[in-house]
Structure formats: structure tokens, C-alpha cells
Tab-separated table of C-alpha atoms in Angstrom:
chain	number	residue	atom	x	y	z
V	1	UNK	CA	-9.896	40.243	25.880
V	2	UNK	CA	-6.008	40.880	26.563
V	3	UNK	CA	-5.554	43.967	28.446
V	4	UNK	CA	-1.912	44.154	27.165
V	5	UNK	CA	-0.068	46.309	25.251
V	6	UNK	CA	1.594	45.150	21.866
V	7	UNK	CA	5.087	45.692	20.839
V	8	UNK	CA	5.558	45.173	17.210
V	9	UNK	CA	8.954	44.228	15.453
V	10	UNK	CA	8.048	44.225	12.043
V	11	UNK	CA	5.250	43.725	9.601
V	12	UNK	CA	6.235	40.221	7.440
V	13	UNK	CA	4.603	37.659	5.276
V	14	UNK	CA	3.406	34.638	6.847
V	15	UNK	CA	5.945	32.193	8.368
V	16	UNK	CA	5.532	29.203	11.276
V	17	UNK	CA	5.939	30.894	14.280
V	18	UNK	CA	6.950	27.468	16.120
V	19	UNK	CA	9.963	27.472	14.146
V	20	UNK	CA	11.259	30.833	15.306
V	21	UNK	CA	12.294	28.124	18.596
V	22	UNK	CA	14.384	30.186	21.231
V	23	UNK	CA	13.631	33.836	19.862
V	24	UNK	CA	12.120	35.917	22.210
V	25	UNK	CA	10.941	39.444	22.507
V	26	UNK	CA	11.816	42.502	24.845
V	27	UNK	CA	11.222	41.711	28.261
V	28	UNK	CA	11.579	37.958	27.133
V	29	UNK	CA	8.146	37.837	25.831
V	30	UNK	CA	6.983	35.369	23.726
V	31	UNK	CA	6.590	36.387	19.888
V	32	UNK	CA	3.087	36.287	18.184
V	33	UNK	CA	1.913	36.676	14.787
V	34	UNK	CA	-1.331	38.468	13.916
V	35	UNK	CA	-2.195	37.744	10.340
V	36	UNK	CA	-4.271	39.688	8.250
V	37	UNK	CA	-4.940	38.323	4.898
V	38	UNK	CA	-1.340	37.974	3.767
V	39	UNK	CA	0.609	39.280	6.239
V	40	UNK	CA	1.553	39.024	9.736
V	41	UNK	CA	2.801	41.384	12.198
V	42	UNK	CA	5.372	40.174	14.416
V	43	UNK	CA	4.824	41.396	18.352
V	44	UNK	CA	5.201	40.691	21.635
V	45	UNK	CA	2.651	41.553	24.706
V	46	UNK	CA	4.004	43.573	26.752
V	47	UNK	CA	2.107	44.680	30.514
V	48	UNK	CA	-0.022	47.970	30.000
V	49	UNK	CA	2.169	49.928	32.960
V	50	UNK	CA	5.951	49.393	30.983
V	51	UNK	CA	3.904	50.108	27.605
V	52	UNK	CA	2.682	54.149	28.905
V	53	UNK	CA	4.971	56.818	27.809
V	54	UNK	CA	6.525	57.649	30.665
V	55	UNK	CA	7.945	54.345	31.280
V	56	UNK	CA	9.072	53.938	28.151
V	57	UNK	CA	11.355	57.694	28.226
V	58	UNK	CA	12.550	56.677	30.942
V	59	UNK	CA	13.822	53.256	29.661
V	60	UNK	CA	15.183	55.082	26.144
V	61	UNK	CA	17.125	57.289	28.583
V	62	UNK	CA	19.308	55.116	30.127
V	63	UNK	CA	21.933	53.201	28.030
V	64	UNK	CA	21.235	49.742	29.608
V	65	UNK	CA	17.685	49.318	29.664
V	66	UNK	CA	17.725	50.844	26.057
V	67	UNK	CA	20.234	48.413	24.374
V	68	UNK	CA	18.342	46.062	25.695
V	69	UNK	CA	15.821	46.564	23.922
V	70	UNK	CA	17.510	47.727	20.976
V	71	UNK	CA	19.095	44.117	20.816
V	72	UNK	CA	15.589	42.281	21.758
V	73	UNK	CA	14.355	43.868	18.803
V	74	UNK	CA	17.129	43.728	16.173
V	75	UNK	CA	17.304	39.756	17.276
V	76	UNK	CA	13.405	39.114	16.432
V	77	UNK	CA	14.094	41.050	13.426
V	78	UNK	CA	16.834	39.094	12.661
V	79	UNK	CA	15.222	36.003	13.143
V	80	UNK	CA	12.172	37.063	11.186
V	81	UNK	CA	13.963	37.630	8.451
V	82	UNK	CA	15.397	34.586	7.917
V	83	UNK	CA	12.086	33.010	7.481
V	84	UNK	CA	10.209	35.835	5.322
V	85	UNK	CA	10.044	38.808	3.633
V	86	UNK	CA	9.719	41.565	6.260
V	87	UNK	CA	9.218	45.349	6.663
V	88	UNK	CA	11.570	46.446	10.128
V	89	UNK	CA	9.819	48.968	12.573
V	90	UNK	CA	10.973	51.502	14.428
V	91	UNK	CA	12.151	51.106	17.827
V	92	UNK	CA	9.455	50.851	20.400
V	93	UNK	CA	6.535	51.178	18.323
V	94	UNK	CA	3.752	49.577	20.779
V	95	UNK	CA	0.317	49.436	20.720
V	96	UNK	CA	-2.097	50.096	23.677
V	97	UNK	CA	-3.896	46.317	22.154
V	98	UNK	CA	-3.461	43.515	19.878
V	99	UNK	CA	-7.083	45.033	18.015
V	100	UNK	CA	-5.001	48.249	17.265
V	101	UNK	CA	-2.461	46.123	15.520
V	102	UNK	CA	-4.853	44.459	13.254
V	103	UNK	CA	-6.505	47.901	12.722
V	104	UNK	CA	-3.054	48.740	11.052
V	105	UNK	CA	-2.733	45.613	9.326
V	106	UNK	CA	-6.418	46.393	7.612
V	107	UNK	CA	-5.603	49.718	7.224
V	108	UNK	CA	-2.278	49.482	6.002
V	109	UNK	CA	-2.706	46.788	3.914
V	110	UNK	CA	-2.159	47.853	0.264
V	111	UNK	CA	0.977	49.469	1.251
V	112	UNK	CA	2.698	46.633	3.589
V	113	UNK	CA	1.842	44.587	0.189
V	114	UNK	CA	3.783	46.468	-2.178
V	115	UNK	CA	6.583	47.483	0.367
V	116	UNK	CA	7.087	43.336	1.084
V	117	UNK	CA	7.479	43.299	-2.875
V	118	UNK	CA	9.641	45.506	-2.954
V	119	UNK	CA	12.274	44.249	0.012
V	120	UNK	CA	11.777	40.913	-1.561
V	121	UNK	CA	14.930	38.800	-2.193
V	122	UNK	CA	17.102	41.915	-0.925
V	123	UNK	CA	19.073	43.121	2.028
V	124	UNK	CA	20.850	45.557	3.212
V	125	UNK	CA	24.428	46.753	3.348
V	126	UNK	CA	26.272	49.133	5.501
V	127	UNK	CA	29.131	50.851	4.292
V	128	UNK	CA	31.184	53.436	6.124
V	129	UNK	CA	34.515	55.267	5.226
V	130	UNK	CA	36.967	56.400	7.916
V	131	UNK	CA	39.461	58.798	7.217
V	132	UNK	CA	42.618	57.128	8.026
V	133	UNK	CA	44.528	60.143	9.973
V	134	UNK	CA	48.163	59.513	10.282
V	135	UNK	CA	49.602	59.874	14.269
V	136	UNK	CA	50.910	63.253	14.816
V	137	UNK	CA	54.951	63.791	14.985
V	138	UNK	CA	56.381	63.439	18.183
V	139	UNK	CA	56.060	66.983	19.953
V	140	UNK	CA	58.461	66.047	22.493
V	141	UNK	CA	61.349	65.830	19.778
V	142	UNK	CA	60.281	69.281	18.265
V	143	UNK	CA	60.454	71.180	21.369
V	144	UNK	CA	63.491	69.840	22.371
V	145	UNK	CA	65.712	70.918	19.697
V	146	UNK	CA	64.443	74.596	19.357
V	147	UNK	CA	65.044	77.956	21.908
V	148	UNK	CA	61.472	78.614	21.316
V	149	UNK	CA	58.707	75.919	22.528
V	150	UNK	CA	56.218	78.041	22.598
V	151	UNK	CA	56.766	78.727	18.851
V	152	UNK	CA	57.469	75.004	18.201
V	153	UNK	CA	53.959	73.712	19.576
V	154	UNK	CA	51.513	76.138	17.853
V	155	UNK	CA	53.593	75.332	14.296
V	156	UNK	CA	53.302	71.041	15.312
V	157	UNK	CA	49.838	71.644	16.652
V	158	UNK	CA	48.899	73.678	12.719
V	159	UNK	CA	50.874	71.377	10.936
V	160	UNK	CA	48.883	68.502	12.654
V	161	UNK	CA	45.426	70.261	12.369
V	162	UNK	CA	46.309	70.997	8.322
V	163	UNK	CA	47.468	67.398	8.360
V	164	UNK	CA	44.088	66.075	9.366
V	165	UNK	CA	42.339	68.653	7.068
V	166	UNK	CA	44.032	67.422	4.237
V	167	UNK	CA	43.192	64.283	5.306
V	168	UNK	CA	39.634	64.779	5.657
V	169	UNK	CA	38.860	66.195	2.609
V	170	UNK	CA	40.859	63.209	0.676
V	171	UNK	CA	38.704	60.949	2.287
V	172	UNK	CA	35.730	62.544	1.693
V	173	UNK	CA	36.708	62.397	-1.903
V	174	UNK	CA	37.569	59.208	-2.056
V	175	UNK	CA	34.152	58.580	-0.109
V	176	UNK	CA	32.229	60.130	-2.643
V	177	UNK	CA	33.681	57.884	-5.229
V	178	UNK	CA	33.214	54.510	-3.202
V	179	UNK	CA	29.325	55.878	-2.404
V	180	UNK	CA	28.800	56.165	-6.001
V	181	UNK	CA	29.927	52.924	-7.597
V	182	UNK	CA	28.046	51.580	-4.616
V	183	UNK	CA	25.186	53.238	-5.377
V	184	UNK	CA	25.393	52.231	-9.195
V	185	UNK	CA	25.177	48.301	-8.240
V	186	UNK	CA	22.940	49.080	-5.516
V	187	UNK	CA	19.129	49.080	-5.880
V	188	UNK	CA	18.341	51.803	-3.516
V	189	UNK	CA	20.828	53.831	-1.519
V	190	UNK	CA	20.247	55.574	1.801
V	191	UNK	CA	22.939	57.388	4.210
V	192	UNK	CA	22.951	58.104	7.428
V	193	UNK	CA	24.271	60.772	9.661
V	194	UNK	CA	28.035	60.122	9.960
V	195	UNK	CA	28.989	58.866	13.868
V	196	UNK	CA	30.775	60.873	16.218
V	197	UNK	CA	34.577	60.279	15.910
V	198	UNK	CA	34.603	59.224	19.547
V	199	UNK	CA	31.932	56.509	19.099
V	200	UNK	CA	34.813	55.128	17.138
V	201	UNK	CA	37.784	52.951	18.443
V	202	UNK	CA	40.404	54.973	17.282
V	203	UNK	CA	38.576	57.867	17.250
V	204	UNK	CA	38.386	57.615	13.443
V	205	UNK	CA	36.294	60.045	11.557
V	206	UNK	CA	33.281	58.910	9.883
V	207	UNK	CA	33.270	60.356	6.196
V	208	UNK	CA	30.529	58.124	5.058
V	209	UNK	CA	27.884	56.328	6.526
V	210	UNK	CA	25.701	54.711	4.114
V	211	UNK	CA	23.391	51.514	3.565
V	212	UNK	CA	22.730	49.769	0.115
V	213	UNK	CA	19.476	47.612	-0.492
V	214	UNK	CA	21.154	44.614	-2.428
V	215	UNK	CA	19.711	41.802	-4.108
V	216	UNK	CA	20.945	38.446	-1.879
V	217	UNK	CA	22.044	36.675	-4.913
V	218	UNK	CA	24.401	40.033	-5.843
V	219	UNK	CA	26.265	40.415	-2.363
V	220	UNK	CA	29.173	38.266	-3.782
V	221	UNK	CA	29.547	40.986	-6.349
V	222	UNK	CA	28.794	43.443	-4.162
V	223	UNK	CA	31.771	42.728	-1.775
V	224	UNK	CA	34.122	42.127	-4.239
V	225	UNK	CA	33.264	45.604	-6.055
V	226	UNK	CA	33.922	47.103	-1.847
V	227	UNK	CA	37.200	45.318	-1.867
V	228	UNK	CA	38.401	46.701	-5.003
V	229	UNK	CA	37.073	49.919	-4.314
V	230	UNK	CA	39.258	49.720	-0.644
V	231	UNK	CA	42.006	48.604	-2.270
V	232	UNK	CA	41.886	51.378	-5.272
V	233	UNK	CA	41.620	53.889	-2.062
V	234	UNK	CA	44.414	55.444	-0.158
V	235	UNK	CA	43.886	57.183	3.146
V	236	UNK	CA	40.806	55.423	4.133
V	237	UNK	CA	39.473	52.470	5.920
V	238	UNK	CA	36.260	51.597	4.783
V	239	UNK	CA	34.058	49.160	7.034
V	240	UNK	CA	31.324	46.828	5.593
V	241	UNK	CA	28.627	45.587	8.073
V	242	UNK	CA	25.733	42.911	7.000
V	243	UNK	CA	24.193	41.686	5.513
V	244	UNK	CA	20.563	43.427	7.571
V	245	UNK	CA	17.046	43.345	7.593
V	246	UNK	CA	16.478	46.195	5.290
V	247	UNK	CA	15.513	48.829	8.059
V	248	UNK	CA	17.134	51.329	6.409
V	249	UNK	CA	14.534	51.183	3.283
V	250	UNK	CA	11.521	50.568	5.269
V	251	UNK	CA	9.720	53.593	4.612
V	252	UNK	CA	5.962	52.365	3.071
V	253	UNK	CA	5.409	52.827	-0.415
V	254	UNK	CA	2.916	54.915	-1.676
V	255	UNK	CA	2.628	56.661	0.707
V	256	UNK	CA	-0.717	56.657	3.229
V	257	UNK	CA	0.019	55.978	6.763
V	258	UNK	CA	-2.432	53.703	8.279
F	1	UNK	CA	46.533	52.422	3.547
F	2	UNK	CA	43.710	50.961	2.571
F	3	UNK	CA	41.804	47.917	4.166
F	4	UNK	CA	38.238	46.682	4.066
F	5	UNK	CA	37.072	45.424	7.374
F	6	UNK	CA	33.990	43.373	7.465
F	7	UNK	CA	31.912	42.622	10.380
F	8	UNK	CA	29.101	39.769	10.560
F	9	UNK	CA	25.415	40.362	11.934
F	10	UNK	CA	24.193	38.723	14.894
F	11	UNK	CA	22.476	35.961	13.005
F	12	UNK	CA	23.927	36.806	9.739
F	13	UNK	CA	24.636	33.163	8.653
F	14	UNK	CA	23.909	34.395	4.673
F	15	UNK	CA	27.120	36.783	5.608
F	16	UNK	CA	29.543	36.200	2.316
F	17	UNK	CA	32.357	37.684	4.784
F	18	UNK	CA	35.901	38.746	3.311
F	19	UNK	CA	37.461	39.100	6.699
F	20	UNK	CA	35.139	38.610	9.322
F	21	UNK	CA	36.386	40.082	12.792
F	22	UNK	CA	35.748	37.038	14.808
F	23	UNK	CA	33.144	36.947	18.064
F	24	UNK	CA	32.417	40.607	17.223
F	25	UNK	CA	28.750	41.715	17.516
F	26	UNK	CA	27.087	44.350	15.911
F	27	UNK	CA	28.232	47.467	17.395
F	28	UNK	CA	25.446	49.107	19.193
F	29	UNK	CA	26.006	52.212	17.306
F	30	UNK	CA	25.158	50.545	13.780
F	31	UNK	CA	22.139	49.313	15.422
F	32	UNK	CA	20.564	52.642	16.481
F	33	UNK	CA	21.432	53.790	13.090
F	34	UNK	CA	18.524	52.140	11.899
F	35	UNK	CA	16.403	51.374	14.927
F	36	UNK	CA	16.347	54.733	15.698
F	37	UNK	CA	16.498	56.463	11.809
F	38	UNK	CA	15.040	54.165	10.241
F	39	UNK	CA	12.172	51.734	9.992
F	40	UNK	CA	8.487	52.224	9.249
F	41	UNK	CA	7.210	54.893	11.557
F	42	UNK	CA	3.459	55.088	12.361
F	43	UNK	CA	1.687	57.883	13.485
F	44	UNK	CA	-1.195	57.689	15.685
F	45	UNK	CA	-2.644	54.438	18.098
F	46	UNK	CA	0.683	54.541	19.636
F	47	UNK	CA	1.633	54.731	23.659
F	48	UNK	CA	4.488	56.405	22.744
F	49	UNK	CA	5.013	59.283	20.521
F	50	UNK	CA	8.208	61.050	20.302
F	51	UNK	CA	9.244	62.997	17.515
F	52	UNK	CA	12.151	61.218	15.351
F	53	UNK	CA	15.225	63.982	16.282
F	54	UNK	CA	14.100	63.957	19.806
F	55	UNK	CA	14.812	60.045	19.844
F	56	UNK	CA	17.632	59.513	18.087
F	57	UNK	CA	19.218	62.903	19.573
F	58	UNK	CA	18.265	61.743	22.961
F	59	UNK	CA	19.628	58.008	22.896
F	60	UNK	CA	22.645	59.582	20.983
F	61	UNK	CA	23.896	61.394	24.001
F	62	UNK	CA	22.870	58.873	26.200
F	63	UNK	CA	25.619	56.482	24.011
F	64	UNK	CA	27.833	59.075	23.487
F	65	UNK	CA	27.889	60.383	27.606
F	66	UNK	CA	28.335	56.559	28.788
F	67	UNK	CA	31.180	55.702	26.175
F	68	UNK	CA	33.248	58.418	27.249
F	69	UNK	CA	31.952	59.308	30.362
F	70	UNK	CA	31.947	62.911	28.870
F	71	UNK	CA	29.206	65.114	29.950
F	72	UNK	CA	27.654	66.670	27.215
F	73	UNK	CA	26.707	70.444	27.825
């Protein structure tokens, strides 16, 4: 009887754990399948006092601790994928034992079936559109050549602000377009909340922030349809990341949680 | 102007790049994106519980606070 708790990356068909070689888990735990007819889940043990809740807030709280787990988990993912079909979870979804996690292989069976199905042969894209705001005029100049400064600065300041407006609203235009011709040659489409402008390197805003579940044999086509829809698209930047594990069309199908 | 900018996964060796931005990794921010928003959520048997907003709210300002170093009210 293992008194440890189980961290679990993903629920995948079966696939030679041996060959998954240098992959470890969070906490640098070695990864275990537990198989359940067809399927495996993919976890990690993980020791009973880092797996209670407390412990855990605490380590989602702080950037460091969090990323690393963030990465430990995207990596097995990562891995996993490249050997089988397999259905992402959620950050720290753990366990309190490894009977629990065959409990929701049992119980969840019909539905990890027919999601694997599903995910088969595809991945995921991300796609996001920045609004490509040009660098405000040179206040300095302005002010110098006027009696009124004052003036001067609020009209640069609205000229910049209606500037960026503009801007915006092209984008998120042009956004709209690029999301659905995406979408069209997509099989599934999900978005996400668009990131904080500061999150970005140049502080670029985020107009769209989608993912696109793609079949692997139509990601050629896929990013030549992104470059032609970048190229066709003034005032943007749009940013392709991928090819993921599809964790952004994870949810089960049909329903009924374990 | 226009460009299309195209960043590899970690492990992404199926990656059909058109400009891969070399030695990049996947920004953190994609990564909570979907480890955070997305991926199958179970309810019940779990040590850990939190609703979904609270988590991705939570690590959110956490990324946001230590990028910046901007205190957020």
C-alpha cells in the first residue's frame, strides 16, 4: 500500500513507459502509468504533506515554485504526446492515492474513450493578434514650437489616445477576419482571454487569443493559410505558437464527470 | 505592417515552423493559458479544490506583479 499522493498529467492510451527515458515529473518524480483497460493515466507520486491543500496554495502563489510546476507538467505532457493519443489535465490535479486514480479511470472510462477519439491525429494551434500601435510623435518637438504647452500636450496626448483607438478597433477587425478563416480550416476552435498588454514585450495589445484543434497532417496548410492571412493584414502582428497537446479541447465528451 | 512570428514548443520537433525565433521557449504566459483554463477538470477525490477563476486569477497576478514588479491593488 503506497501512502502517496498521485499527481496526474494526463489521461492517454497505452505507450512504453521505459521509452519516455529522461522525462520526469514535478518534484523530479518518476512517471507511472496506471492502465485501465485501454488507457493509462500518466502520474507521478508525490509525498502526502506537499499533496494537502495548503501546501499546494501556497506553491500556486509564488511565481517560482509555480512555473515550476507549470513546466514539469507541460514537459510530461509534451513527452506523452509524442508517444500517444492523450487527454491534458489541469494543473495540479492530485489524488490523495494511486486507488483514487484508477477509480477515475473505471469511472470515467466511456468518456476518456471517446474524448482520445476525438484528439486523435490532431493538435493544437495558438494564434494571437497584436495590434501593431505606431510610436507616438515626439512631444518634445510639439511643445517646443508653440506659446502654449499646456495646450500642446493634452492635443498630442488625444491625438495619441485616438491614434491607438483607431488602431485597436482595426485590429480587432482584422482579428475577427483571421479568427474566422482559422476557424473554417480548423476542426474545433476555442479562445482564450486576451493577455494583459504588459505581459507583452512591447507592451502590445492582445486582440485575439485563440487555439485551433488541427489535424497533424493539415498544419502545412494551416500555416500557410496564417501567413497569407498576416500578410493580407495591415496593422497587426499576429503570433503562431505550436504545435500543443490539445489542452485547450480537453473538456470530456459527453459529458459525466467521473 | 504585417508579420507572422512563429514560436516552437518545448519538444515540438513535428513544428512545420515558418520563422522559428531561435532558443525561445514557450512563454510562460501561453502555458498558463491552458494549464490553468484549460484541461480536463475533475471534481471530487481531489487534495486540492479551487474554483477555476480563483486559480487562474490568482497565478495571473502573481505573473503579472513579478513581471513588472507592479503591485496590483
Amino acid at each position: 500500500m503506497n501512502a502517496d499522493a498521485c499527481y496526474t498529467y494526463a489521461v492517454a492510451r497505452p505507450f512504453d513507459v521505459a521509452t519516455i527515458g529522461p522525462v520526469r515529473g514535478v518534484d523530479d518524480a518518476a512517471i507511472r502509468l496506471f492502465r485501465y483497460r485501454d488507457i493509462v493515466a500518466v502520474s507521478s507520486a508525490m509525498p502526502p504533506e506537499a499533496a494537502e491543500e495548503g501546501a499546494l496554495r501556497t506553491r500556486l502563489e509564488t511565481l517560482e515554485s509555480m512555473e515550476a510546476m507549470a513546466r514539469a507538467h507541460h514537459a510530461v505532457v509534451e513527452a506523452v504526446v509524442e508517444r500517444a493519443v492523450a487527454i491534458p489535465f489541469r494543473l495540479a490535479t492530485i489524488h490523495h492515492d494511486e486507488r483514487r486514480v484508477i477509480g477515475m479511470l473505471r469511472h470515467g472510462h466511456a468518456e476518456f474513450d471517446a474524448t482520445l477519439n476525438r484528439l486523435a491525429g490532431r493538435v493544437e494551434m495558438g494564434v494571437k493578434v497584436y495590434a501593431n500601435i505606431s510610436a507616438p510623435p515626439p512631444t518634445s518637438i510639439v511643445a517646443s514650437v508653440s506659446d502654449s504647452p499646456g495646450r500642446d500636450y493634452l492635443r498630442t496626448r488625444r491625438v495619441e489616445r485616438n491614434q491607438r483607438e483607431r488602431g485597436s478597433r482595426q485590429a480587432v477587425d482584422v482579428a475577427e477576419r483571421v479568427d474566422a478563416a482559422l476557424a473554417e480550416s480548423a476542426v474545433e476552435r476555442a479562445l482564450h482571454r486576451p493577455q494583459a498588454a504588459r505581459l507583452h514585450i512591447d507592451r502590445a495589445e492582445n486582440v485575439l487569443n485563440a487555439a485551433y484543434l488541427v489535424e497533424a497532417r493539415d498544419l502545412p496548410a494551416f500555416h500557410t493559410l496564417v501567413r497569407r492571412l498576416g500578410s493580407d493584414a495591415p496593422g497587426v502582428r499576429i503570433e503562431v505558437t505550436g504545435p500543443w497537446p490539445a489542452y485547450s479541447f480537453a473538456s470530456l465528451d459527453s459529458g459525466g464527470e467521473p | 505592417m504585417a508579420g507572422v512570428l512563429v514560436r516552437e514548443s518545448g519538444l515540438g520537433r513535428r513544428a512545420l515552423s515558418i520563422d522559428v525565433v531561435a532558443g525561445r521557449e514557450v512563454a510562460l504566459v501561453d502555458v498558463l493559458d491552458r494549464l490553468l483554463a484549460d484541461g480536463v477538470v475533475l471534481s471530487g477525490d481531489l487534495t486540492l479544490a479551487i474554483a477555476d477563476v480563483d486559480l487562474v486569477h490568482l497565478s495571473l497576478r502573481t505573473l503579472i506583479t513579478s513581471i513588472t514588479g507592479e503591485e496590483e491593488q
